[in-house]
Structure formats: C-alpha cells, structure tokens
C-alpha cells in the first residue's frame, strides 16, 4: 500500500478503534464530502445500524444494477423506512433498453467484467466525484482478495476509502446482529451469506467461505469496486464505445429519507 506518513499514522491509530469511533471521526472530518455504500445484506447491518445512530444524515449509496433479487430491494426499503437513512440510488448511465440492445440480456454471462464495469464500477466512480471520503463495510476475513485492506486507503482519484469493519470477523458481525436483534435478509436462511446480483449469486455450501457463492464457477471474485478502485481503474476496452456521449447525472437523487 502507498501510505503517506500521515495515513500510516492514522491507520495505526484507527486499527484498534471500534467502528462507532471510526465513523464518528470520518463524518466529522470530511462532512459534507463523504458517503457510504451499502448492498443491504445481513452482513451490512452492523455498519448501517451504527450509522443510523451516530450519523443518520450520511448519504448511503445503493447501486441499483437492475439485477438485484426482489428480496434485497424489499429488505432495503424496509430498513430505509425503519431507520430513516439518507438513501441515494446510483445507476448506470446507459438506460436498460439501450444496454440490452447493445449487449443482450446476458452480458453477465458473456463478459461479467464489462457488465460489472457498466453497472457498478463506473456508476460508483461517478457518484464519488466531489467526495473526499467513502465508507464501505468490507472486511479482511471475507476473502483472499481482502486480507490486506487497511482501515484507510487512498484511491488513485484521491478519495479516501474508509473501512470501519476491516478488523472484524464474520463472528463479530453475527454477534452484533444477535446482540442488537437486527433483522435478517430474507435469503440468509436459504444459505445466501453474501448477496449481489441474482444471476451471479448462489447459496453457499457448508464449509465454503462467505463469498463462495459470488460468480461461482468463474475466475471472477470481485465486481471491481473494491479492487480496481484501490489500484487504478482498468476500463474495459470496449466500454468507451458503448457509453453514450452525454454527461450522466451522478446520482439519480431519489431520496428515501423520511
Ligand atoms: S454482479 Fe453480475 S449481473 Fe451484477 S453487474 Fe456484475 S456481472 Fe452484471
């Protein structure tokens, strides 16, 4: 990691801090140029719950890829209603009918990296324009690609990534969910430990790691949000040609805050 001395010092200080303290520090330091992303699955709940207590005004970015399970959308709506989040929906610049016209309705099968780039990475990069800090709930113990994440990381664009749960384990997450009587994503009981888009997610078998059901049977293990944005974005070569020329709206502006 290319940590500046200050970043290294801050990381050393924050490594042992609880998520409440990290979020409080981050919002105080970077407000209003800060947001959090969430995929609204059960493992997202501790961070969402903490934010609802210490920084309910924080924008929560939700990537609407158009491929979510209906259960995820219903769970998101339930939480937004109950916890009063400042939800901001982020979408691809390309309208869905144009996307299907150009790529067919199974790009996730033919070229999942391009599909993720169009529907996840580019919209999130666009949503982060003007931000100085971005909070997400990734943890070191989730997969082999996340074992070295730091609490604070600088993206190539200069945005500071903040991972308040970097040091937490899966057990810590479930303990928090249990202790605070938090609700469960409706698909958790069917073995969906990590939930993304429906075509690219299956339930997890006994003994598999929690992300084993994501892009199962493929080399792909990450959508790109948490890898490309750490190391520099490799834009898929045919994306420029596939993207309409007009400047997109960064965030659709759908606010669900009650
Ligand atoms: S997870 Fe699958 S459906 Fe969702 S954007 Fe990526 S490739 Fe497309």
XYZ file of N, CA and C and ligand atoms in Angstrom:
782
model
N 0.830 -1.204 0.000
C 0.000 0.000 0.000
C 0.866 1.257 0.000
N 0.478 2.297 -0.764
C 1.255 3.521 -0.822
C 0.750 4.490 0.233
N 1.060 4.221 1.449
C 0.566 5.081 2.514
C 1.511 6.248 2.729
N 0.935 7.449 2.785
C 1.747 8.585 3.181
C 1.990 8.424 4.665
N 3.011 9.134 5.216
C 3.263 9.000 6.659
C 2.024 9.283 7.482
N 1.236 10.346 7.106
C 0.041 10.670 7.883
C -0.979 9.550 7.827
N -1.132 8.969 6.637
C -2.095 7.874 6.500
C -1.641 6.676 7.337
N -0.357 6.411 7.312
C 0.169 5.291 8.104
C -0.067 5.542 9.594
N 0.146 6.774 10.013
C -0.052 7.084 11.434
C -1.526 6.947 11.802
N -2.409 7.491 10.937
C -3.842 7.383 11.205
C -4.287 5.926 11.224
N -3.772 5.143 10.290
C -4.135 3.723 10.267
C -3.711 3.031 11.552
N -2.537 3.372 12.028
C -2.066 2.756 13.280
C -2.995 3.133 14.429
N -3.469 4.381 14.422
C -4.372 4.830 15.495
C -5.757 4.187 15.388
N -6.249 4.058 14.148
C -7.632 3.588 13.964
C -7.761 2.077 13.993
N -6.640 1.368 13.822
C -6.674 -0.102 13.735
C -7.431 -0.731 14.911
N -7.255 -0.171 16.088
C -7.885 -0.781 17.267
C -9.160 -0.054 17.705
N -9.584 0.926 16.929
C -10.790 1.673 17.321
C -12.059 0.938 16.894
N -13.124 1.042 17.676
C -14.395 0.437 17.268
C -15.008 1.207 16.099
N -15.853 0.522 15.303
C -16.468 1.190 14.139
C -17.199 2.482 14.486
N -17.840 2.533 15.648
C -18.530 3.780 16.057
C -17.564 4.963 16.008
N -16.376 4.755 16.576
C -15.403 5.846 16.658
C -14.872 6.221 15.282
N -14.647 5.207 14.444
C -14.098 5.485 13.114
C -15.106 6.273 12.278
N -16.370 5.866 12.350
C -17.403 6.574 11.574
C -17.592 7.996 12.101
N -17.623 8.138 13.411
C -17.784 9.473 14.003
C -16.637 10.382 13.568
N -15.405 9.855 13.635
C -14.234 10.639 13.213
C -14.351 11.010 11.735
N -14.719 10.031 10.915
C -14.748 10.249 9.466
C -15.788 11.307 9.085
N -16.976 11.205 9.664
C -18.037 12.150 9.306
C -17.672 13.558 9.781
N -17.109 13.641 10.973
C -16.696 14.946 11.500
C -15.586 15.555 10.640
N -14.689 14.716 10.164
C -13.531 15.212 9.410
C -13.889 15.601 7.979
N -14.756 14.830 7.338
C -14.964 15.016 5.894
C -16.325 15.588 5.511
N -17.241 15.739 6.465
C -18.568 16.255 6.132
C -18.471 17.609 5.440
N -19.208 17.857 4.340
C -20.259 17.019 3.732
C -19.750 16.180 2.549
N -18.442 16.075 2.404
C -17.899 15.391 1.218
C -17.633 13.919 1.517
N -18.605 13.238 2.052
C -18.424 11.850 2.466
C -19.734 11.094 2.261
N -19.615 9.823 1.913
C -20.797 8.971 1.747
C -20.402 7.540 2.082
N -21.423 6.700 2.232
C -21.174 5.274 2.459
C -21.919 4.488 1.392
N -21.353 3.379 0.955
C -22.081 2.499 0.047
C -22.550 1.283 0.834
N -23.685 0.740 0.418
C -24.181 -0.469 1.079
C -24.960 -1.314 0.095
N -24.799 -2.639 0.247
C -25.535 -3.568 -0.612
C -26.752 -4.140 0.120
N -27.004 -3.694 1.335
C -28.194 -4.078 2.095
C -28.371 -5.586 2.191
N -27.349 -6.250 2.680
C -27.486 -7.659 3.022
C -27.266 -7.792 4.527
N -27.450 -8.970 5.067
C -27.394 -9.099 6.521
C -26.063 -8.617 7.076
N -24.962 -8.943 6.379
C -23.658 -8.537 6.906
C -23.436 -7.022 6.816
N -24.316 -6.315 6.079
C -24.222 -4.844 6.017
C -24.826 -4.204 7.265
N -25.601 -4.972 8.003
C -26.427 -4.371 9.045
C -25.672 -3.700 10.183
N -24.568 -4.293 10.705
C -23.889 -3.574 11.793
C -23.488 -2.160 11.401
N -22.897 -2.008 10.223
C -22.462 -0.679 9.813
C -23.662 0.254 9.616
N -24.723 -0.260 8.970
C -25.915 0.560 8.775
C -26.532 0.955 10.120
N -26.539 0.010 11.040
C -27.111 0.277 12.362
C -26.309 1.346 13.093
N -24.985 1.244 13.019
C -24.124 2.233 13.684
C -24.330 3.612 13.056
N -24.382 3.652 11.725
C -24.589 4.933 11.039
C -25.928 5.539 11.443
N -26.956 4.712 11.558
C -28.279 5.247 11.924
C -28.245 5.885 13.310
N -27.261 5.487 14.122
C -27.154 6.047 15.466
C -26.241 7.269 15.544
N -25.096 7.195 14.843
C -24.109 8.271 15.019
C -24.090 9.292 13.879
N -24.615 8.918 12.705
C -24.570 9.859 11.569
C -25.713 9.580 10.604
N -26.967 9.730 11.066
C -28.109 9.377 10.207
C -28.203 10.230 8.951
N -27.504 11.368 8.947
C -27.546 12.235 7.759
C -26.610 11.765 6.654
N -25.760 10.802 6.942
C -24.757 10.360 5.975
C -25.442 9.759 4.740
N -25.114 10.221 3.516
C -25.704 9.599 2.323
C -25.284 8.129 2.217
N -26.264 7.260 1.980
C -25.993 5.839 1.775
C -26.210 5.563 0.290
N -25.138 5.226 -0.407
C -25.226 4.976 -1.843
C -25.598 3.522 -2.086
N -26.667 3.321 -2.838
C -27.088 1.958 -3.197
C -26.996 1.813 -4.710
N -26.214 0.847 -5.162
C -26.044 0.604 -6.590
C -27.200 -0.241 -7.099
N -28.068 0.376 -7.857
C -29.189 -0.373 -8.441
C -28.765 -0.873 -9.823
N -28.300 -2.106 -9.878
C -27.786 -2.677 -11.134
C -28.905 -3.138 -12.054
N -30.106 -3.243 -11.510
C -31.212 -3.806 -12.298
C -31.269 -5.318 -12.214
N -30.311 -5.904 -11.510
C -30.265 -7.370 -11.417
C -30.426 -7.867 -9.976
N -30.837 -6.998 -9.072
C -30.943 -7.431 -7.678
C -32.085 -8.426 -7.468
N -31.939 -9.252 -6.438
C -33.058 -10.085 -6.003
C -34.175 -9.153 -5.513
N -35.432 -9.475 -5.803
C -36.517 -8.642 -5.245
C -36.469 -8.604 -3.728
N -35.972 -9.681 -3.132
C -35.872 -9.719 -1.657
C -34.911 -8.643 -1.139
N -33.832 -8.390 -1.901
C -32.871 -7.356 -1.484
C -33.521 -5.980 -1.532
N -34.274 -5.720 -2.594
C -34.916 -4.405 -2.723
C -35.972 -4.208 -1.623
N -36.690 -5.271 -1.313
C -37.705 -5.168 -0.255
C -37.036 -4.963 1.108
N -35.915 -5.659 1.325
C -35.182 -5.527 2.596
C -34.624 -4.104 2.730
N -34.063 -3.584 1.630
C -33.568 -2.199 1.616
C -34.693 -1.237 1.987
N -35.848 -1.395 1.352
C -36.963 -0.474 1.608
C -37.433 -0.551 3.059
N -37.439 -1.767 3.590
C -37.853 -1.948 4.990
C -36.899 -1.205 5.930
N -35.586 -1.356 5.685
C -34.602 -0.716 6.558
C -34.632 0.807 6.431
N -34.792 1.280 5.200
C -34.833 2.730 4.992
C -36.032 3.328 5.726
N -37.149 2.619 5.649
C -38.355 3.096 6.320
C -38.170 3.113 7.840
N -37.559 2.057 8.368
C -37.449 1.933 9.817
C -36.307 2.773 10.388
N -35.184 2.863 9.659
C -34.002 3.523 10.218
C -33.779 4.913 9.631
N -34.634 5.320 8.692
C -34.612 6.694 8.161
C -33.273 7.088 7.534
N -32.752 6.242 6.656
C -31.486 6.572 6.008
C -31.655 7.662 4.956
N -30.553 8.330 4.686
C -30.465 9.270 3.567
C -30.004 8.462 2.346
N -30.921 7.686 1.773
C -30.565 6.773 0.684
C -30.445 7.515 -0.638
N -29.368 7.211 -1.357
C -29.152 7.773 -2.694
C -28.943 6.600 -3.647
N -29.768 6.522 -4.678
C -29.669 5.404 -5.617
C -28.761 5.774 -6.782
N -27.843 4.885 -7.087
C -26.856 5.116 -8.146
C -27.105 4.093 -9.247
N -27.137 4.575 -10.502
C -27.415 3.655 -11.607
C -26.437 3.866 -12.754
N -26.421 2.886 -13.652
C -25.612 3.001 -14.865
C -26.089 4.167 -15.707
N -25.157 4.746 -16.451
C -25.522 5.867 -17.307
C -26.390 5.402 -18.473
N -26.199 4.163 -18.884
C -26.912 3.657 -20.059
C -28.303 3.154 -19.667
N -29.354 3.676 -20.272
C -30.687 3.155 -19.956
C -30.738 1.651 -20.227
N -31.576 0.952 -19.471
C -31.592 -0.504 -19.562
C -31.922 -1.005 -20.974
N -32.864 -0.371 -21.664
C -33.203 -0.877 -23.000
C -32.041 -0.699 -23.973
N -31.268 0.370 -23.803
C -30.093 0.574 -24.649
C -29.003 -0.447 -24.295
N -28.850 -0.700 -23.014
C -27.883 -1.705 -22.545
C -28.194 -3.066 -23.164
N -29.462 -3.457 -23.124
C -29.866 -4.756 -23.677
C -29.702 -4.764 -25.193
N -30.010 -3.625 -25.828
C -29.866 -3.557 -27.279
C -28.398 -3.742 -27.692
N -27.500 -3.124 -26.925
C -26.089 -3.206 -27.294
C -25.438 -4.520 -26.875
N -25.848 -5.052 -25.727
C -25.115 -6.190 -25.155
C -25.932 -7.471 -24.993
N -27.236 -7.389 -25.271
C -28.085 -8.538 -24.993
C -28.453 -8.550 -23.517
N -29.286 -9.513 -23.121
C -29.708 -9.528 -21.714
C -28.902 -10.528 -20.892
N -27.760 -10.987 -21.420
C -26.937 -11.928 -20.655
C -25.458 -11.538 -20.687
N -25.192 -10.219 -20.622
C -23.789 -9.787 -20.598
C -23.080 -10.338 -19.358
N -23.820 -10.510 -18.259
C -23.224 -11.069 -17.038
C -22.620 -12.441 -17.278
N -23.127 -13.141 -18.294
C -22.594 -14.465 -18.619
C -21.448 -14.339 -19.634
N -21.635 -13.483 -20.636
C -20.659 -13.372 -21.737
C -19.414 -12.602 -21.306
N -19.614 -11.542 -20.530
C -18.487 -10.685 -20.134
C -18.821 -10.022 -18.795
N -18.716 -10.786 -17.708
C -19.123 -10.227 -16.404
C -18.296 -9.019 -15.983
N -17.028 -8.953 -16.405
C -16.231 -7.784 -16.026
C -16.803 -6.515 -16.656
N -17.195 -6.608 -17.907
C -17.787 -5.444 -18.572
C -19.138 -5.119 -17.945
N -19.924 -6.155 -17.659
C -21.241 -5.944 -17.033
C -21.074 -5.232 -15.690
N -20.097 -5.697 -14.882
C -19.852 -5.053 -13.584
C -19.326 -3.639 -13.777
N -18.519 -3.444 -14.790
C -17.980 -2.101 -15.000
C -19.112 -1.121 -15.326
N -19.983 -1.530 -16.242
C -21.067 -0.637 -16.659
C -22.060 -0.395 -15.523
N -22.378 -1.450 -14.789
C -23.461 -1.359 -13.800
C -23.006 -1.056 -12.380
N -21.710 -1.210 -12.114
C -21.256 -0.976 -10.741
C -20.089 0.016 -10.649
N -18.988 -0.322 -11.310
C -17.771 0.469 -11.090
C -17.912 1.899 -11.618
N -18.333 2.028 -12.880
C -18.440 3.375 -13.439
C -19.475 4.215 -12.688
N -20.667 3.672 -12.376
C -21.627 4.496 -11.613
C -21.073 4.916 -10.257
N -20.337 4.023 -9.590
C -19.817 4.401 -8.279
C -18.686 5.419 -8.399
N -17.845 5.261 -9.410
C -16.803 6.280 -9.631
C -17.443 7.644 -9.859
N -18.520 7.644 -10.634
C -19.230 8.899 -10.946
C -19.861 9.479 -9.685
N -20.445 8.604 -8.873
C -21.086 9.071 -7.634
C -20.064 9.641 -6.659
N -18.820 9.174 -6.777
C -17.800 9.634 -5.834
C -17.141 10.940 -6.249
N -17.458 11.406 -7.464
C -16.870 12.683 -7.906
C -17.273 13.776 -6.917
N -16.298 14.504 -6.433
C -16.587 15.576 -5.478
C -16.527 15.118 -4.032
N -16.506 13.804 -3.824
C -16.374 13.304 -2.451
C -14.901 13.268 -2.051
N -14.662 13.378 -0.751
C -13.298 13.205 -0.241
C -13.149 11.884 0.483
N -14.265 11.291 0.888
C -14.164 10.039 1.640
C -15.349 9.137 1.342
N -15.085 7.830 1.343
C -16.106 6.822 1.017
C -15.983 5.682 2.037
N -17.072 5.435 2.742
C -17.094 4.370 3.746
C -17.721 3.117 3.134
N -17.108 1.960 3.365
C -17.748 0.699 2.960
C -17.479 -0.359 4.022
N -18.239 -1.440 3.948
C -18.228 -2.435 5.027
C -17.353 -3.650 4.774
N -16.368 -3.546 3.871
C -15.575 -4.741 3.579
C -14.661 -5.092 4.762
N -14.337 -6.421 4.852
C -13.532 -6.927 5.969
C -12.397 -7.804 5.444
N -11.353 -7.885 6.248
C -10.190 -8.691 5.831
C -10.522 -10.172 5.732
N -11.449 -10.638 6.551
C -11.667 -12.093 6.597
C -12.667 -12.580 5.539
N -13.136 -11.680 4.670
C -14.182 -12.082 3.730
C -13.671 -12.964 2.602
N -12.458 -12.699 2.141
C -11.930 -13.467 1.015
C -10.440 -13.208 0.888
N -9.785 -14.020 0.061
C -8.335 -13.892 -0.121
C -7.959 -12.542 -0.727
N -8.871 -11.917 -1.464
C -8.536 -10.634 -2.101
C -8.663 -9.458 -1.135
N -9.141 -9.721 0.085
C -9.368 -8.608 1.008
C -8.508 -8.689 2.273
N -7.584 -9.648 2.311
C -6.848 -9.870 3.557
C -5.939 -8.712 3.945
N -5.570 -7.873 2.976
C -4.605 -6.817 3.291
C -5.234 -5.429 3.365
N -6.560 -5.346 3.391
C -7.148 -3.999 3.398
C -6.801 -3.277 4.696
N -6.610 -1.975 4.553
C -6.328 -1.115 5.701
C -7.608 -0.378 6.083
N -7.646 0.160 7.274
C -8.822 0.940 7.676
C -8.979 2.150 6.752
N -7.877 2.780 6.401
C -7.893 3.905 5.475
C -7.037 3.581 4.263
N -7.555 3.849 3.079
C -6.780 3.664 1.854
C -7.109 4.805 0.897
N -6.098 5.273 0.218
C -6.284 6.366 -0.745
C -6.505 5.753 -2.122
N -7.589 6.147 -2.822
C -7.800 5.649 -4.188
C -6.942 6.465 -5.145
N -6.743 5.966 -6.365
C -5.965 6.738 -7.343
C -6.568 8.111 -7.607
N -7.887 8.257 -7.408
C -8.528 9.553 -7.634
C -8.411 10.488 -6.433
N -7.802 10.005 -5.364
C -7.606 10.852 -4.190
C -8.675 10.703 -3.126
N -9.746 9.950 -3.425
C -10.790 9.730 -2.417
C -10.238 8.785 -1.342
N -10.519 9.109 -0.100
C -10.066 8.244 0.986
C -11.107 7.159 1.241
N -10.697 5.917 1.089
C -11.605 4.810 1.400
C -11.501 4.518 2.883
N -12.648 4.320 3.532
C -12.670 4.069 4.976
C -13.390 2.750 5.219
N -12.718 1.845 5.921
C -13.257 0.502 6.176
C -13.363 0.285 7.691
N -14.456 0.742 8.304
C -14.559 0.641 9.766
C -14.598 -0.800 10.274
N -14.995 -1.756 9.408
C -15.079 -3.154 9.844
C -13.883 -3.981 9.357
N -12.819 -3.329 8.931
C -11.671 -4.064 8.365
C -11.198 -5.183 9.290
N -11.173 -4.916 10.575
C -10.606 -5.897 11.516
C -11.650 -6.876 12.049
N -12.911 -6.673 11.712
C -13.959 -7.563 12.224
C -13.942 -8.903 11.489
N -14.406 -9.942 12.190
C -14.573 -11.258 11.581
C -16.062 -11.499 11.338
N -16.333 -12.575 10.616
C -17.733 -12.925 10.379
C -18.451 -13.117 11.727
N -17.713 -13.716 12.692
C -18.307 -13.946 14.010
C -18.694 -12.621 14.675
N -17.840 -11.617 14.527
C -18.157 -10.301 15.110
C -19.458 -9.747 14.522
N -19.610 -9.931 13.198
C -20.813 -9.426 12.524
C -22.048 -10.094 13.097
N -22.033 -11.436 13.182
C -23.215 -12.155 13.665
C -23.471 -11.857 15.138
N -22.386 -11.652 15.898
C -22.558 -11.313 17.316
C -23.290 -9.971 17.450
N -22.878 -9.014 16.611
C -23.519 -7.692 16.653
C -24.990 -7.812 16.240
N -25.229 -8.561 15.152
C -26.615 -8.736 14.674
C -27.463 -9.367 15.780
N -26.898 -10.358 16.434
C -27.616 -11.055 17.512
C -27.849 -10.127 18.704
N -26.783 -9.454 19.145
C -26.866 -8.616 20.349
C -27.852 -7.463 20.187
N -27.992 -6.976 18.952
C -28.858 -5.809 18.732
C -30.190 -6.197 18.086
N -30.436 -7.501 18.013
C -31.716 -8.002 17.483
C -32.027 -7.403 16.113
N -31.030 -7.407 15.232
C -31.223 -6.827 13.912
C -31.936 -7.815 12.992
N -32.656 -7.291 11.998
C -33.383 -8.201 11.090
C -32.419 -8.915 10.144
N -32.905 -9.977 9.499
C -32.088 -10.751 8.554
C -32.567 -10.523 7.134
N -31.638 -10.494 6.201
C -32.022 -10.521 4.787
C -32.845 -11.792 4.559
N -33.955 -11.699 3.816
C -34.846 -12.865 3.665
C -34.166 -14.095 3.046
N -33.067 -13.918 2.319
C -32.420 -15.074 1.684
C -31.336 -15.703 2.554
N -31.033 -15.096 3.697
C -29.969 -15.644 4.543
C -30.286 -17.074 4.972
N -31.532 -17.307 5.335
C -31.905 -18.642 5.833
C -31.808 -19.709 4.752
N -31.689 -19.283 3.491
C -31.513 -20.250 2.389
C -30.039 -20.427 2.023
N -29.145 -19.877 2.846
C -27.718 -20.100 2.620
C -27.022 -19.031 1.803
N -27.690 -17.900 1.584
C -27.050 -16.812 0.834
C -26.305 -15.918 1.834
N -25.025 -16.227 2.046
C -24.251 -15.470 3.039
C -23.744 -14.151 2.481
N -23.497 -14.102 1.182
C -23.073 -12.866 0.526
C -23.949 -12.716 -0.709
N -24.608 -11.576 -0.825
C -25.635 -11.438 -1.865
C -25.338 -10.249 -2.763
N -25.237 -10.535 -4.053
C -25.087 -9.476 -5.041
C -26.219 -9.575 -6.033
N -25.901 -9.453 -7.319
C -26.928 -9.564 -8.348
C -27.411 -11.011 -8.449
N -28.699 -11.181 -8.734
C -29.298 -12.520 -8.758
C -28.612 -13.476 -9.743
N -28.268 -13.038 -10.980
C -27.686 -14.018 -11.905
C -26.292 -14.487 -11.482
N -25.642 -13.752 -10.595
C -24.244 -14.035 -10.235
C -24.093 -14.453 -8.779
N -25.177 -14.880 -8.169
C -25.113 -15.273 -6.754
C -25.819 -16.611 -6.556
N -25.157 -17.526 -5.860
C -25.820 -18.754 -5.439
C -25.632 -18.901 -3.928
N -26.377 -19.826 -3.340
C -26.212 -20.028 -1.906
C -24.870 -20.696 -1.634
N -24.404 -20.592 -0.395
C -23.089 -21.105 -0.017
C -23.241 -22.483 0.609
N -22.320 -23.387 0.235
C -22.341 -24.750 0.789
C -21.602 -24.757 2.130
N -21.867 -25.792 2.910
C -21.192 -25.990 4.197
C -19.675 -25.952 4.000
N -18.970 -25.154 4.794
C -17.509 -25.119 4.746
C -16.926 -24.135 3.744
N -17.746 -23.561 2.869
C -17.231 -22.589 1.909
C -17.113 -21.214 2.576
N -16.223 -20.358 2.003
C -16.172 -19.018 2.583
C -17.415 -18.247 2.139
N -17.676 -17.129 2.833
C -18.988 -16.493 2.659
C -19.193 -15.895 1.281
N -18.097 -15.669 0.528
C -18.260 -15.109 -0.816
C -18.161 -16.175 -1.904
N -18.170 -17.440 -1.507
C -18.031 -18.530 -2.494
C -19.206 -18.582 -3.460
N -20.329 -18.015 -3.076
C -21.498 -18.038 -3.954
C -21.539 -16.909 -4.964
N -20.519 -16.064 -4.978
C -20.480 -14.943 -5.919
C -19.694 -15.359 -7.159
N -20.272 -15.232 -8.318
C -19.668 -15.634 -9.600
C -19.118 -17.059 -9.518
N -19.874 -17.939 -8.884
C -19.414 -19.320 -8.681
C -19.100 -19.978 -10.025
N -17.998 -20.704 -10.057
C -17.598 -21.394 -11.281
C -16.812 -20.520 -12.234
N -16.594 -19.249 -11.866
C -15.807 -18.345 -12.708
C -14.549 -17.930 -11.960
N -13.592 -17.405 -12.724
C -12.365 -16.870 -12.111
C -12.685 -15.637 -11.279
N -13.705 -14.938 -11.686
C -14.053 -13.648 -11.082
C -14.430 -13.813 -9.614
N -13.883 -12.948 -8.753
C -14.234 -12.983 -7.335
C -14.696 -11.626 -6.805
N -14.471 -10.566 -7.584
C -14.836 -9.214 -7.145
C -15.500 -8.484 -8.303
N -16.406 -7.579 -7.980
C -17.060 -6.815 -9.045
C -16.151 -5.728 -9.579
N -15.135 -5.368 -8.808
C -14.236 -4.302 -9.230
C -14.282 -3.099 -8.319
N -15.374 -2.921 -7.589
C -15.485 -1.765 -6.710
C -14.377 -1.751 -5.678
N -14.029 -2.909 -5.172
C -13.095 -2.962 -4.050
C -11.704 -3.412 -4.470
N -11.485 -3.538 -5.768
C -10.146 -3.881 -6.240
C -9.645 -2.819 -7.208
N -10.405 -2.562 -8.275
C -9.944 -1.597 -9.259
C -9.785 -0.215 -8.649
N -10.701 0.133 -7.746
C -10.631 1.472 -7.178
C -9.498 1.608 -6.163
N -8.894 0.489 -5.777
C -7.738 0.571 -4.882
C -6.456 0.740 -5.682
N -6.459 0.183 -6.914
C -5.195 0.108 -7.633
C -5.174 0.914 -8.916
N -6.300 1.537 -9.262
C -6.390 2.219 -10.557
C -7.372 1.456 -11.409
N -8.234 2.187 -12.099
C -9.310 1.529 -12.818
C -8.869 1.097 -14.205
N -9.013 -0.202 -14.481
C -8.763 -0.694 -15.823
C -10.081 -0.670 -16.572
N -10.299 0.369 -17.339
C -11.551 0.476 -18.072
C -11.596 -0.590 -19.150
N -12.631 -1.434 -19.169
C -12.736 -2.406 -20.253
C -12.656 -1.704 -21.597
N -11.932 -2.287 -22.525
C -11.574 -1.584 -23.760
C -12.766 -1.158 -24.587
N -13.843 -1.935 -24.578
C -14.963 -1.553 -25.428
C -15.985 -0.703 -24.694
N -15.669 -0.285 -23.451
C -16.665 0.472 -22.702
C -16.874 1.856 -23.280
N -15.773 2.523 -23.663
C -15.914 3.882 -24.171
C -16.854 3.916 -25.365
N -16.693 2.936 -26.244
C -17.540 2.905 -27.428
C -18.985 2.616 -27.072
N -19.177 1.944 -25.947
C -20.525 1.519 -25.585
C -21.262 2.559 -24.759
N -20.553 3.623 -24.348
C -21.152 4.596 -23.456
C -21.658 5.809 -24.222
N -22.889 6.231 -23.984
C -23.391 7.431 -24.640
C -22.521 8.632 -24.302
N -22.464 9.591 -25.205
C -21.539 10.708 -25.045
C -21.975 11.700 -23.971
N -23.268 11.797 -23.713
C -23.716 12.844 -22.811
C -23.241 12.597 -21.381
N -23.037 13.708 -20.680
C -22.592 13.613 -19.286
C -23.742 13.089 -18.436
N -23.499 12.039 -17.662
C -24.577 11.484 -16.862
C -24.842 12.296 -15.597
N -25.991 12.073 -15.036
C -26.276 12.603 -13.708
C -25.597 11.694 -12.712
N -24.868 12.254 -11.764
C -24.066 11.430 -10.867
C -24.933 10.485 -10.051
N -25.940 11.019 -9.464
C -26.801 10.228 -8.601
C -28.227 10.562 -8.996
N -29.079 9.556 -9.012
C -30.417 9.822 -9.507
C -31.196 10.753 -8.586
N -30.715 10.869 -7.341
C -31.323 11.840 -6.450
C -32.587 11.342 -5.796
N -32.852 10.043 -5.887
C -34.032 9.528 -5.206
C -33.744 9.471 -3.727
N -34.337 10.326 -2.985
C -34.094 10.328 -1.556
C -35.232 9.617 -0.864
N -34.873 8.634 -0.034
C -35.901 7.886 0.685
C -35.918 8.278 2.158
N -35.231 9.347 2.444
C -35.161 9.746 3.853
C -36.536 10.242 4.297
N -36.973 9.716 5.406
C -38.291 10.080 5.888
C -38.259 11.301 6.776
S -22.721 -8.966 -10.489
Fe -23.358 -9.998 -12.424
S -25.298 -9.013 -13.078
Fe -24.331 -7.712 -11.485
S -23.224 -6.193 -12.624
Fe -21.747 -7.832 -12.169
S -21.848 -9.298 -13.894
Fe -23.622 -7.886 -14.054
